[in-house]
Coordinates of C-alpha atoms in Angstrom, one line a residue:
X108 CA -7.7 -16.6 -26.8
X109 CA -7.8 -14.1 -24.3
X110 CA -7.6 -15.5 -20.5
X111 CA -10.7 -14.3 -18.3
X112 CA -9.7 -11.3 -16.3
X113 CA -9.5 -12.4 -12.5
X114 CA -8.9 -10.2 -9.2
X115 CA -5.5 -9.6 -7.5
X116 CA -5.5 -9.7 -3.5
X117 CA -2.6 -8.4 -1.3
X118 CA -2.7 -9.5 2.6
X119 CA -2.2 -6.3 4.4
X120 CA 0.0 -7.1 7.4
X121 CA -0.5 -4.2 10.0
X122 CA 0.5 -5.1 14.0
X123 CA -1.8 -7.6 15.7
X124 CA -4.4 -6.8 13.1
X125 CA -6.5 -3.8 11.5
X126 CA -9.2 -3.3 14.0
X127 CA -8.5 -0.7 16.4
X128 CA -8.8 -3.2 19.4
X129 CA -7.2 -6.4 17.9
X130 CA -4.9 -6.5 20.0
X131 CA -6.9 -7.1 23.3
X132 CA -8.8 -10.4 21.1
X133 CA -8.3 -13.2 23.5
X134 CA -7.0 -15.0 21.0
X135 CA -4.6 -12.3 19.7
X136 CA -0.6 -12.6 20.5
X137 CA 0.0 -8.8 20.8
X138 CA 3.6 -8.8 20.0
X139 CA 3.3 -10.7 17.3
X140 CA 3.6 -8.4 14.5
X141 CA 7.0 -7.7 15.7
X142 CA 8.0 -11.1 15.6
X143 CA 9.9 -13.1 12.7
X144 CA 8.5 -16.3 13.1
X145 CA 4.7 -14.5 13.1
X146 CA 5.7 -12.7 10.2
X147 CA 6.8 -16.1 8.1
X148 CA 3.4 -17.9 9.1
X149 CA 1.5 -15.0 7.8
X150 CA 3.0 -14.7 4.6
X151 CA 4.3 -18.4 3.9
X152 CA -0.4 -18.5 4.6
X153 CA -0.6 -15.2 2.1
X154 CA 2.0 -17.4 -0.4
X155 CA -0.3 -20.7 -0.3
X156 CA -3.1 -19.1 -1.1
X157 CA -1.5 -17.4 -4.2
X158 CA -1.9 -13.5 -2.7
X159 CA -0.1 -11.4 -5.2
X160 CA 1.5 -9.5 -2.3
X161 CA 1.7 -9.1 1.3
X162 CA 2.2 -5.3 2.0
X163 CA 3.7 -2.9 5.2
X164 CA 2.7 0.5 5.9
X165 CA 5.1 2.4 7.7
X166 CA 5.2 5.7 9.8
X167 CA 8.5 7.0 10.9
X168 CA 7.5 8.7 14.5
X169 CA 6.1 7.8 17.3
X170 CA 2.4 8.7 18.4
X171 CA 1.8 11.4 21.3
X172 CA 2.0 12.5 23.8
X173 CA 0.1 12.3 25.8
X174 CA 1.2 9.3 26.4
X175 CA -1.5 8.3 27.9
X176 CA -3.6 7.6 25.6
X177 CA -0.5 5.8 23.2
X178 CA -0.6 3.5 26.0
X179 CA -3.8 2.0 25.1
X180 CA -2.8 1.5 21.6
X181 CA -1.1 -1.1 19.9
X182 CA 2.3 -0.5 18.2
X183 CA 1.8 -1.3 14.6
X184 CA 5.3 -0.5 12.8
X185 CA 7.4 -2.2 15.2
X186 CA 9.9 -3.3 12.4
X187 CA 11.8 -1.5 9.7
X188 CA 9.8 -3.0 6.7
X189 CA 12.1 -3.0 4.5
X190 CA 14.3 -4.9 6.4
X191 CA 11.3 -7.2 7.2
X192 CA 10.7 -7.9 3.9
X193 CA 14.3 -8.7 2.8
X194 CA 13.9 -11.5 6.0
X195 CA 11.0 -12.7 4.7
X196 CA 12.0 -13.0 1.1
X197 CA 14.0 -15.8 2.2
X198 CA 11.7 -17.7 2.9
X199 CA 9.4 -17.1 0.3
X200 CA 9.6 -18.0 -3.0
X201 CA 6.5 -16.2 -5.0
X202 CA 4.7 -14.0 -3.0
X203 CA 5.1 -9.9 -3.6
X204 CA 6.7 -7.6 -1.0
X205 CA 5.6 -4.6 -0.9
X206 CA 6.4 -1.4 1.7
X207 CA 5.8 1.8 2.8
X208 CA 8.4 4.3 3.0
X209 CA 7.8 8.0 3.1
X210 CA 9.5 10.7 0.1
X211 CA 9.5 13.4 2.5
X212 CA 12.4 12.1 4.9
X213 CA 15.1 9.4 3.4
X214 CA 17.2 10.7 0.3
X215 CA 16.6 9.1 -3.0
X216 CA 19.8 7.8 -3.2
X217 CA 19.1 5.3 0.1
X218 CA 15.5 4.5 -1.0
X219 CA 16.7 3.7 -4.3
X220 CA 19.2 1.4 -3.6
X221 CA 17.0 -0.1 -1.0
X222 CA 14.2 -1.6 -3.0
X223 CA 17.0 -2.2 -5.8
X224 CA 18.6 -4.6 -3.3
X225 CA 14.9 -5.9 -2.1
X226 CA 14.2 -6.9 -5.7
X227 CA 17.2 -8.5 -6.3
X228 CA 17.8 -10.6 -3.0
X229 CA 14.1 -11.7 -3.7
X230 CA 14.2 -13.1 -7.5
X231 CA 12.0 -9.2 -8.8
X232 CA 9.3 -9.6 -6.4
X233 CA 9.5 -5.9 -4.5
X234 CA 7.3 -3.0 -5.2
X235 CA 7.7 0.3 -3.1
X236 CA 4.1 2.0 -1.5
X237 CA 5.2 6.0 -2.0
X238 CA 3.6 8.3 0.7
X239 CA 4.4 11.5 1.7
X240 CA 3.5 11.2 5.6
X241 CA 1.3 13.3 6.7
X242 CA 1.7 13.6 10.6
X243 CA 3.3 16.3 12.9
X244 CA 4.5 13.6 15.4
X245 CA 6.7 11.9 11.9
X246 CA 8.0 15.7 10.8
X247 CA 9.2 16.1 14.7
X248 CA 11.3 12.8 14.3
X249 CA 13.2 14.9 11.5
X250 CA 14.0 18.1 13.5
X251 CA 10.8 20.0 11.9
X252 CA 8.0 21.2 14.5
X253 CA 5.0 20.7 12.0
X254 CA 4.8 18.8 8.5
X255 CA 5.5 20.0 5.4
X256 CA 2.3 21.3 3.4
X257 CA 0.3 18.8 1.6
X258 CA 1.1 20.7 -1.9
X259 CA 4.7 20.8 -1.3
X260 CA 5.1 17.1 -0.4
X261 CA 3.6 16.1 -3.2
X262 CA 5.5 18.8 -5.6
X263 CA 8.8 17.3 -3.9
X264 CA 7.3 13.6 -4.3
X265 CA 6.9 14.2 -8.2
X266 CA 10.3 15.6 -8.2
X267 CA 11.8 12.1 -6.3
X268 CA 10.1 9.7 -8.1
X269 CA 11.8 11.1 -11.4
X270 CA 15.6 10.9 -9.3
X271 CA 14.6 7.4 -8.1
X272 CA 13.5 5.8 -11.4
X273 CA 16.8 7.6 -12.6
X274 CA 18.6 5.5 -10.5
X275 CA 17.0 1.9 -10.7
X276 CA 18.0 2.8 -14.6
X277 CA 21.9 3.5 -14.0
X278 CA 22.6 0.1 -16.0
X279 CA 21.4 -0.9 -18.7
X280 CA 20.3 -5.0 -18.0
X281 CA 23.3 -6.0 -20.1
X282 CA 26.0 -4.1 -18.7
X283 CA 27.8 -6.4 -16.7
X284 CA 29.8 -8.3 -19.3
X285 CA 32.2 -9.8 -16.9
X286 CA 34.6 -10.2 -19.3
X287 CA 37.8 -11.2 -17.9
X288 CA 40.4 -11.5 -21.0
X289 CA 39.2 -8.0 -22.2
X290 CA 39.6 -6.8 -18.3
X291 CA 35.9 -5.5 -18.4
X292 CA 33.4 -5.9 -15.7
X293 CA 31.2 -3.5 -17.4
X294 CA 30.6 -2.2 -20.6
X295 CA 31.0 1.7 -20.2
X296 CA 28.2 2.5 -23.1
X297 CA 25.5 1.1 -21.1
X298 CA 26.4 3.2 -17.9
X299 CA 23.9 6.1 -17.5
X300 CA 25.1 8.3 -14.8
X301 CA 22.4 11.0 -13.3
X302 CA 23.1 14.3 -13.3
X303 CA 19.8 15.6 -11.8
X304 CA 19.5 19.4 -10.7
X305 CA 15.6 20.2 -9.5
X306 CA 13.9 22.6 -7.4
X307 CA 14.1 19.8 -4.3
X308 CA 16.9 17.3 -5.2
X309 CA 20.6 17.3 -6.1
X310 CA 21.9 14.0 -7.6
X311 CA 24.9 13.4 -9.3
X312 CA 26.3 9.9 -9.6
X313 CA 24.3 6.2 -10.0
X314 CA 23.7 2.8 -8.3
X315 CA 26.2 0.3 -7.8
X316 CA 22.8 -2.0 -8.0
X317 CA 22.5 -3.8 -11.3
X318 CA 18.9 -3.3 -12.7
X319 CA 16.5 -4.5 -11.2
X320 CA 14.9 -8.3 -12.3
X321 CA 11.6 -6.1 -12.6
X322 CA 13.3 -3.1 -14.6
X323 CA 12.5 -1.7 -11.9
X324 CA 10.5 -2.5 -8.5
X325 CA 6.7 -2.1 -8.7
X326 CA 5.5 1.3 -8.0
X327 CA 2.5 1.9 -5.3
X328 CA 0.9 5.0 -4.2
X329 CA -1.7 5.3 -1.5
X330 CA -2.7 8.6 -1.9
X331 CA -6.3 9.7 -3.0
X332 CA -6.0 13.5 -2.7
X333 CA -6.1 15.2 -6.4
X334 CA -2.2 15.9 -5.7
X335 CA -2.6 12.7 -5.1
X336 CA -4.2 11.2 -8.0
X337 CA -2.4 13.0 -10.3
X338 CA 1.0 11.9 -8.8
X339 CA -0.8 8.1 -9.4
X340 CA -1.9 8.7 -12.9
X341 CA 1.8 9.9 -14.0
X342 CA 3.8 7.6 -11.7
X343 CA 1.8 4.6 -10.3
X344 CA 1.4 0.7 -11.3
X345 CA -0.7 -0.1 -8.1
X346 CA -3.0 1.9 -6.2
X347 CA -4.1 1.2 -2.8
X348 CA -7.4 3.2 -1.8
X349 CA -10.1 3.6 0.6
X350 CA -13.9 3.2 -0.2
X351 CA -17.3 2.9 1.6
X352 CA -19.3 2.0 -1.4
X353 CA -19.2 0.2 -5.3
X354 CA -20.5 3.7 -6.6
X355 CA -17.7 5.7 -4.7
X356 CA -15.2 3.2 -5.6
X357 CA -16.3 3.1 -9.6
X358 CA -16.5 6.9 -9.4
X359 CA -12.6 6.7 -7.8
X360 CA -11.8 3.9 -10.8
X361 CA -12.9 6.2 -13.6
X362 CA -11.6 9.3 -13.1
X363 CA -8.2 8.4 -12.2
X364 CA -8.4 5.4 -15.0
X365 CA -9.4 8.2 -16.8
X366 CA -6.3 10.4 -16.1
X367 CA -3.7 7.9 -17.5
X368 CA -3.9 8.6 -21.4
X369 CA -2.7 12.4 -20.6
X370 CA 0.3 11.0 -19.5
X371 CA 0.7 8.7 -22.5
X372 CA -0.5 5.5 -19.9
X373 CA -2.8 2.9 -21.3
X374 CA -5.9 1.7 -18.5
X375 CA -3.9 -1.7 -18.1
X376 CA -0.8 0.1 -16.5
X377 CA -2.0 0.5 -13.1
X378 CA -4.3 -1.8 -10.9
X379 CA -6.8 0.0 -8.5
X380 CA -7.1 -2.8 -5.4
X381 CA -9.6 -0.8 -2.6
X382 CA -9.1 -2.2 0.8
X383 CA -11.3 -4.6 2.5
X384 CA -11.3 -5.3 6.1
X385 CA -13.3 -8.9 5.9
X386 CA -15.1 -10.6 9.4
X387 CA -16.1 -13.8 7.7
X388 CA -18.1 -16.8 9.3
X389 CA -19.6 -20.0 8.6
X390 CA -23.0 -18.3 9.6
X391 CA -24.2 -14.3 9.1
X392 CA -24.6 -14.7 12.8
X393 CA -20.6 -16.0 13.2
X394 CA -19.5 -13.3 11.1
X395 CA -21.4 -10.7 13.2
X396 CA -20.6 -12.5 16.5
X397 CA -17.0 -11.9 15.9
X398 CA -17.2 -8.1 14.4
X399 CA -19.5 -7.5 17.6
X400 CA -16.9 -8.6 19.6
X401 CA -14.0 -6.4 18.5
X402 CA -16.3 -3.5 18.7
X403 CA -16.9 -4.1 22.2
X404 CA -13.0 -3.3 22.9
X405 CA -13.0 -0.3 21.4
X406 CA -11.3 2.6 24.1
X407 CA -13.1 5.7 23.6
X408 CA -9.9 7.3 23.9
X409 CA -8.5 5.6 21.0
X410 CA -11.6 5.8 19.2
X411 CA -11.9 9.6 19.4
X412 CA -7.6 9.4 19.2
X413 CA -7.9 7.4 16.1
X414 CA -10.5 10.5 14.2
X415 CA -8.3 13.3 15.5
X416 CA -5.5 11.7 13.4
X417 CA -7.1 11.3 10.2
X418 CA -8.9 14.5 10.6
X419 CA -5.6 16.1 10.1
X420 CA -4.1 16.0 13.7
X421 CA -7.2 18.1 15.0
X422 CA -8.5 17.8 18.6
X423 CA -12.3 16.1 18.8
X424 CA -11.5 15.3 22.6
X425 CA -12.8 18.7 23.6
X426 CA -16.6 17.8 21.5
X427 CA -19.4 16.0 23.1
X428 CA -18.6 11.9 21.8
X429 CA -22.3 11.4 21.8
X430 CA -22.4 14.8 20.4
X431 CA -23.2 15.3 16.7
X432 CA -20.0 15.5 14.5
X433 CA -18.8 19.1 14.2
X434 CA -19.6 20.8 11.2
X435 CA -16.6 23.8 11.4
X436 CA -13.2 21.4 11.0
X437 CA -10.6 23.0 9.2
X438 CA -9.1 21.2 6.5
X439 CA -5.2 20.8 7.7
X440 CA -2.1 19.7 5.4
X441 CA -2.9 16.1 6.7
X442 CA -4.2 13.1 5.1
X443 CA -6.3 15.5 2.5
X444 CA -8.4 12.3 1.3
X445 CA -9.1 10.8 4.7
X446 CA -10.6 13.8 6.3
X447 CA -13.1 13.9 2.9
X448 CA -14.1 10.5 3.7
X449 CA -14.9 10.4 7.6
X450 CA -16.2 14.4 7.5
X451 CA -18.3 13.1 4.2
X452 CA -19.3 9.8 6.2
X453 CA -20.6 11.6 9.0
X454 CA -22.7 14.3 7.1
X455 CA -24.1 11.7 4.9
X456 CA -25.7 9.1 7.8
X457 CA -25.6 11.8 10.4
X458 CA -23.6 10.1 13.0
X459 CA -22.2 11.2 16.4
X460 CA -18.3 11.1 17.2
X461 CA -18.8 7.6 18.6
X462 CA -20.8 6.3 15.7
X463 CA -18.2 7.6 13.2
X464 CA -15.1 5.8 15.4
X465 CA -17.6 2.9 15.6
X466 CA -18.1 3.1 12.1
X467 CA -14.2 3.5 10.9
X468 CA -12.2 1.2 13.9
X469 CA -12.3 -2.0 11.7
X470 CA -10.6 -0.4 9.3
X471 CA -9.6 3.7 9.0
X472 CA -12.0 3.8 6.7
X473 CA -11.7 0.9 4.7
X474 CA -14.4 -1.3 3.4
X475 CA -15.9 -3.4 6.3
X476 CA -17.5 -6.5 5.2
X477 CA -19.4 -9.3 7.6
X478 CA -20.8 -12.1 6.2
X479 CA -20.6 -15.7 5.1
X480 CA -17.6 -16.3 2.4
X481 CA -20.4 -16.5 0.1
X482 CA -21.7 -13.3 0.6
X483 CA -18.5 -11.5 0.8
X484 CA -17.4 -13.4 -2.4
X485 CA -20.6 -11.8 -3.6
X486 CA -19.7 -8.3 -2.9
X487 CA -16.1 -9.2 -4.3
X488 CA -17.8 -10.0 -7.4
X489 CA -19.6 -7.1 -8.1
X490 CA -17.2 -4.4 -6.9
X491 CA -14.4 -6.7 -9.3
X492 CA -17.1 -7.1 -12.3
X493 CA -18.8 -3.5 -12.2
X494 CA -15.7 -1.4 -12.8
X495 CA -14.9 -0.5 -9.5
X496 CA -12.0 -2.8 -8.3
X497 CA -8.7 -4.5 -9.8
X498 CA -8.6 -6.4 -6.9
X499 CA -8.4 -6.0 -3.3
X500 CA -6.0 -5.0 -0.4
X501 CA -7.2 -7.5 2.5
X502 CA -7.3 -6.3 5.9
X503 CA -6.8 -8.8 8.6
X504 CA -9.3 -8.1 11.8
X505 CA -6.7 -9.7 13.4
X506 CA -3.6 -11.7 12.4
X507 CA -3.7 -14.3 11.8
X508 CA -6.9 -15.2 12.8
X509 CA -9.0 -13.2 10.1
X510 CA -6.5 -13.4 7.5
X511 CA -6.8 -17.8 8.0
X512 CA -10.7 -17.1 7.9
X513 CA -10.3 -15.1 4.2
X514 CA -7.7 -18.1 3.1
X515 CA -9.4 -20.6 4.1
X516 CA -13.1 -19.8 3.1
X517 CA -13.7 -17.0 1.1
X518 CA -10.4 -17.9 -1.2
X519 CA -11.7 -21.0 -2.2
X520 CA -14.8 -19.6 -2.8
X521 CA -13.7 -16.6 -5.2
X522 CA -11.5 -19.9 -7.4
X523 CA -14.1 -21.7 -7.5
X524 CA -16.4 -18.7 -9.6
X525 CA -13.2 -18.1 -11.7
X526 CA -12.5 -14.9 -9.9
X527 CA -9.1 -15.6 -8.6
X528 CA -6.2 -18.2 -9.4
X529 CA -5.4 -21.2 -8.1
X530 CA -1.6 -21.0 -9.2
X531 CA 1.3 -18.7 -10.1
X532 CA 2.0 -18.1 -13.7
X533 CA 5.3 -16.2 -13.2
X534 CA 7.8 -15.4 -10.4
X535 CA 7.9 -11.6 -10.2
X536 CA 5.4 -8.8 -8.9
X537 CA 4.7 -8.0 -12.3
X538 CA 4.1 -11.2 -13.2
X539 CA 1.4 -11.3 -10.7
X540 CA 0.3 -8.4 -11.5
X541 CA 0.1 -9.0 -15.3
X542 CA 2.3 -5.5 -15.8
X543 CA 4.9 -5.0 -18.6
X544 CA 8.6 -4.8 -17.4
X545 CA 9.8 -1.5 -18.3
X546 CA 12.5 -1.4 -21.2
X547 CA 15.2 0.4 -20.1
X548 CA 15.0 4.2 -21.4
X549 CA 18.1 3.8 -23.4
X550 CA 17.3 0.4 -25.2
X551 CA 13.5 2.0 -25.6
X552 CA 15.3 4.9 -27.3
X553 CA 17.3 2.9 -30.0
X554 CA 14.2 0.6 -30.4
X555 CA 12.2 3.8 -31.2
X556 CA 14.7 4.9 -33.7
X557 CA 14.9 1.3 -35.6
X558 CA 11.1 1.7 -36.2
X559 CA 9.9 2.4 -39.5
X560 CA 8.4 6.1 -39.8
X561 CA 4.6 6.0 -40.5
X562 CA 3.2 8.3 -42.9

């Protein structure tokens, strides 16, 4: 008998938390997303709850100038992730760790081995969030004066995913025979050396990794762009993405759902989990108290800051803030499928600069929910049970404040309706996850051929 289908959550761990002004929350230890122990109360929380994953984003630059106006911003990558996460899978045992790190500037060879590592130190629980950064403050890190264009990151992207999974598959999983009377560590035959000569990438040689206890670590793409979708559709297992509304989100779920069987991908292969910044109280009026009193930290600065970025690094600080939102921005080689949403948001409800950083600071455009866990459960439901939703990327308020408020009442809440489980049935990612380890290419290969031909 087939199990009920139920929703998979990831905690989204991002600084002091996602609103814009978490950080000045009197409650709120500002530092603390840069500290260890923080970080193992958040996710050991995450873990109880039976999250399928806590996840990092990542930039690799930092903001500005003018510095100024960085000043009255919170810095929300203060770690390496990766390195994070390999701390933190130490003292975890279930949970999913999942990070951000960019194609555009670290080699395959590194990220490769990198997440190889991650999933073994952790016992196959790492799943790596592919971006292709889309910020001129990032490409002057690397020596470039502007980013890459959008189409070109993504054409390189394509091109390093291929090198990468290459290189999780260097061993077969029975390689290592270990076998000292014969004076073999390894069985040569199961060695797969790349030899990989592309338009972007030069590889010759493998890991020293055995393979992965995944196959291969989970593969996430944040992207919603059509470069971006279509990298997702031929490449992704998980898809984080941003949403206003159920129809927008079902419309997003079909079409790339509906992209997968052109690259020979059944619907089941990739989970769609929109993000969900949650202010939940024990009361409507709690819940709104508490949104109501993030929004009342807001900077302008940061708010107007905060649009420019997404925008695609345009400048909004020389337009009106009470003024209506312009009408003539260019589209830039930015964050293609952000600048759709806010420019689209803004048209559609007609909102002033203000309104639309007002609208977006809970969340950069995320779903903002405030409610009771009821209510928010109820909204859960539908977005889960009408085809628009997997699950759901959780976005902390602040940390760990909002993310104890989800645990603690909404959690329960989605168990008690079936929606969500109240145990772990495996160990890895995938497990979570329910995604099929991938057979190595070469065991897949002489399965293939042992098959009986069908007329």
């Amino acid at each position: 008998m087939t199990s009920p289908r139920q929703m998979h959550l990831g905690a989204f761990f991002f600084g002091a938390g996602h609103h814009l002004a978490a950080w000045r929350h009197p409650d709120v230890v500002p530092s603390a997303g840069g500290q260890i122990a923080a970080l193992t109360e958040w996710t050991q929380l995450a873990e109880a709850a039976k999250f399928d994953a806590i996840f990092f984003a990542d930039n690799v630059g930092l903001p500005g100038p003018p510095d100024e106006g960085v000043a009255k911003n919170a810095l929300w990558y203060p770690l390496d992730p990766l390195l994070t996460l390999a701390a933190l899978s130490q003292s975890t045992t279930h949970i999913g760790l999942v990070a951000t790190v960019s194609s555009t500037y670290l080699p395959p060879y590194h990220l490769a081995r990198k997440y190889a590592t991650l999933d073994q130190l952790s016992g196959g629980r790492a799943g790596w969030n592919l971006v292709t950064s889309g910020s001129d403050f990032e490409a002057r890190s690397f020596g470039l004066d502007q980013q890459i264009a959008h189409a070109q990151r993504y054409e390189r992207a394509r091109e390093y995913v291929q090198v990468v999974k290459g290189l999780w598959n260097t061993w077969e999983d029975d390689a290592f025979i270990e076998d000292k009377a014969r004076n073999r560590f390894f069985d040569p035959a199961k060695l797969h050396r790349v030899a990989h000569d592309g338009a972007h990438y030069k590889v010759h040689g493998g890991l020293q990794t055995r393979r992965s206890p995944q196959g291969h670590p989970v593969l996430v793409q944040a992207g919603s762009s059509g470069d971006g979708q279509d990298l997702a559709a031929a490449s992704a297992e998980v898809v984080f993405t941003a949403q206003q509304t159920a129809d927008d989100a079902r419309q997003f779920y079909n079409r790339l759902k509906g992209q997968l069987a052109a690259y020979g991908r059944s619907t089941d292969a990739l989970k769609i989990l929109p993000g969900i910044s949650p202010f939940v109280g024990r009361s409507e009026a709690e819940a709104r108290e508490k949104f109501e009193q993030l929004q009342s930290l807001i900077d302008p600065v940061l708010g107007v800051g905060l649009l420019s970025t997404f925008l695609g690094n345009v400048d909004l600080s020389k337009y009106p803030v009470d003024g209506p939102f312009p009408q003539d921005l260019p589209v830039t080689e930015g964050w293609q499928s952000r600048q759709e949403l806010f420019a689209g948001l803004a048209r559609r409800d007609g909102l002033t600069i203000r309104q639309l950083y007002e609208r977006v600071a809970g969340a950069r455009g995320h779903w903002t929910v405030v409610g009771t866990a009821e209510s928010i459960a109820d909204q859960l439901e539908h977005w889960f049970t009408s085809g628009a939703a997997d699950g759901f990327n959780v976005l902390a308020p602040t940390l760990p404040h909002g993310l104890k408020d989800f645990v603690q009442l909404v959690v329960p809440e989605l168990q008690r309706r079936g929606l969500f489980r109240t145990e772990y049935s495996g160990r890895t990612l995938r497990d979570h996850l329910g995604l099929k380890r991938p057979a190595h290419p070469a065991a897949a290969a002489i399965q293939t051929a042992r098959e009986p031909a069908t007329a």
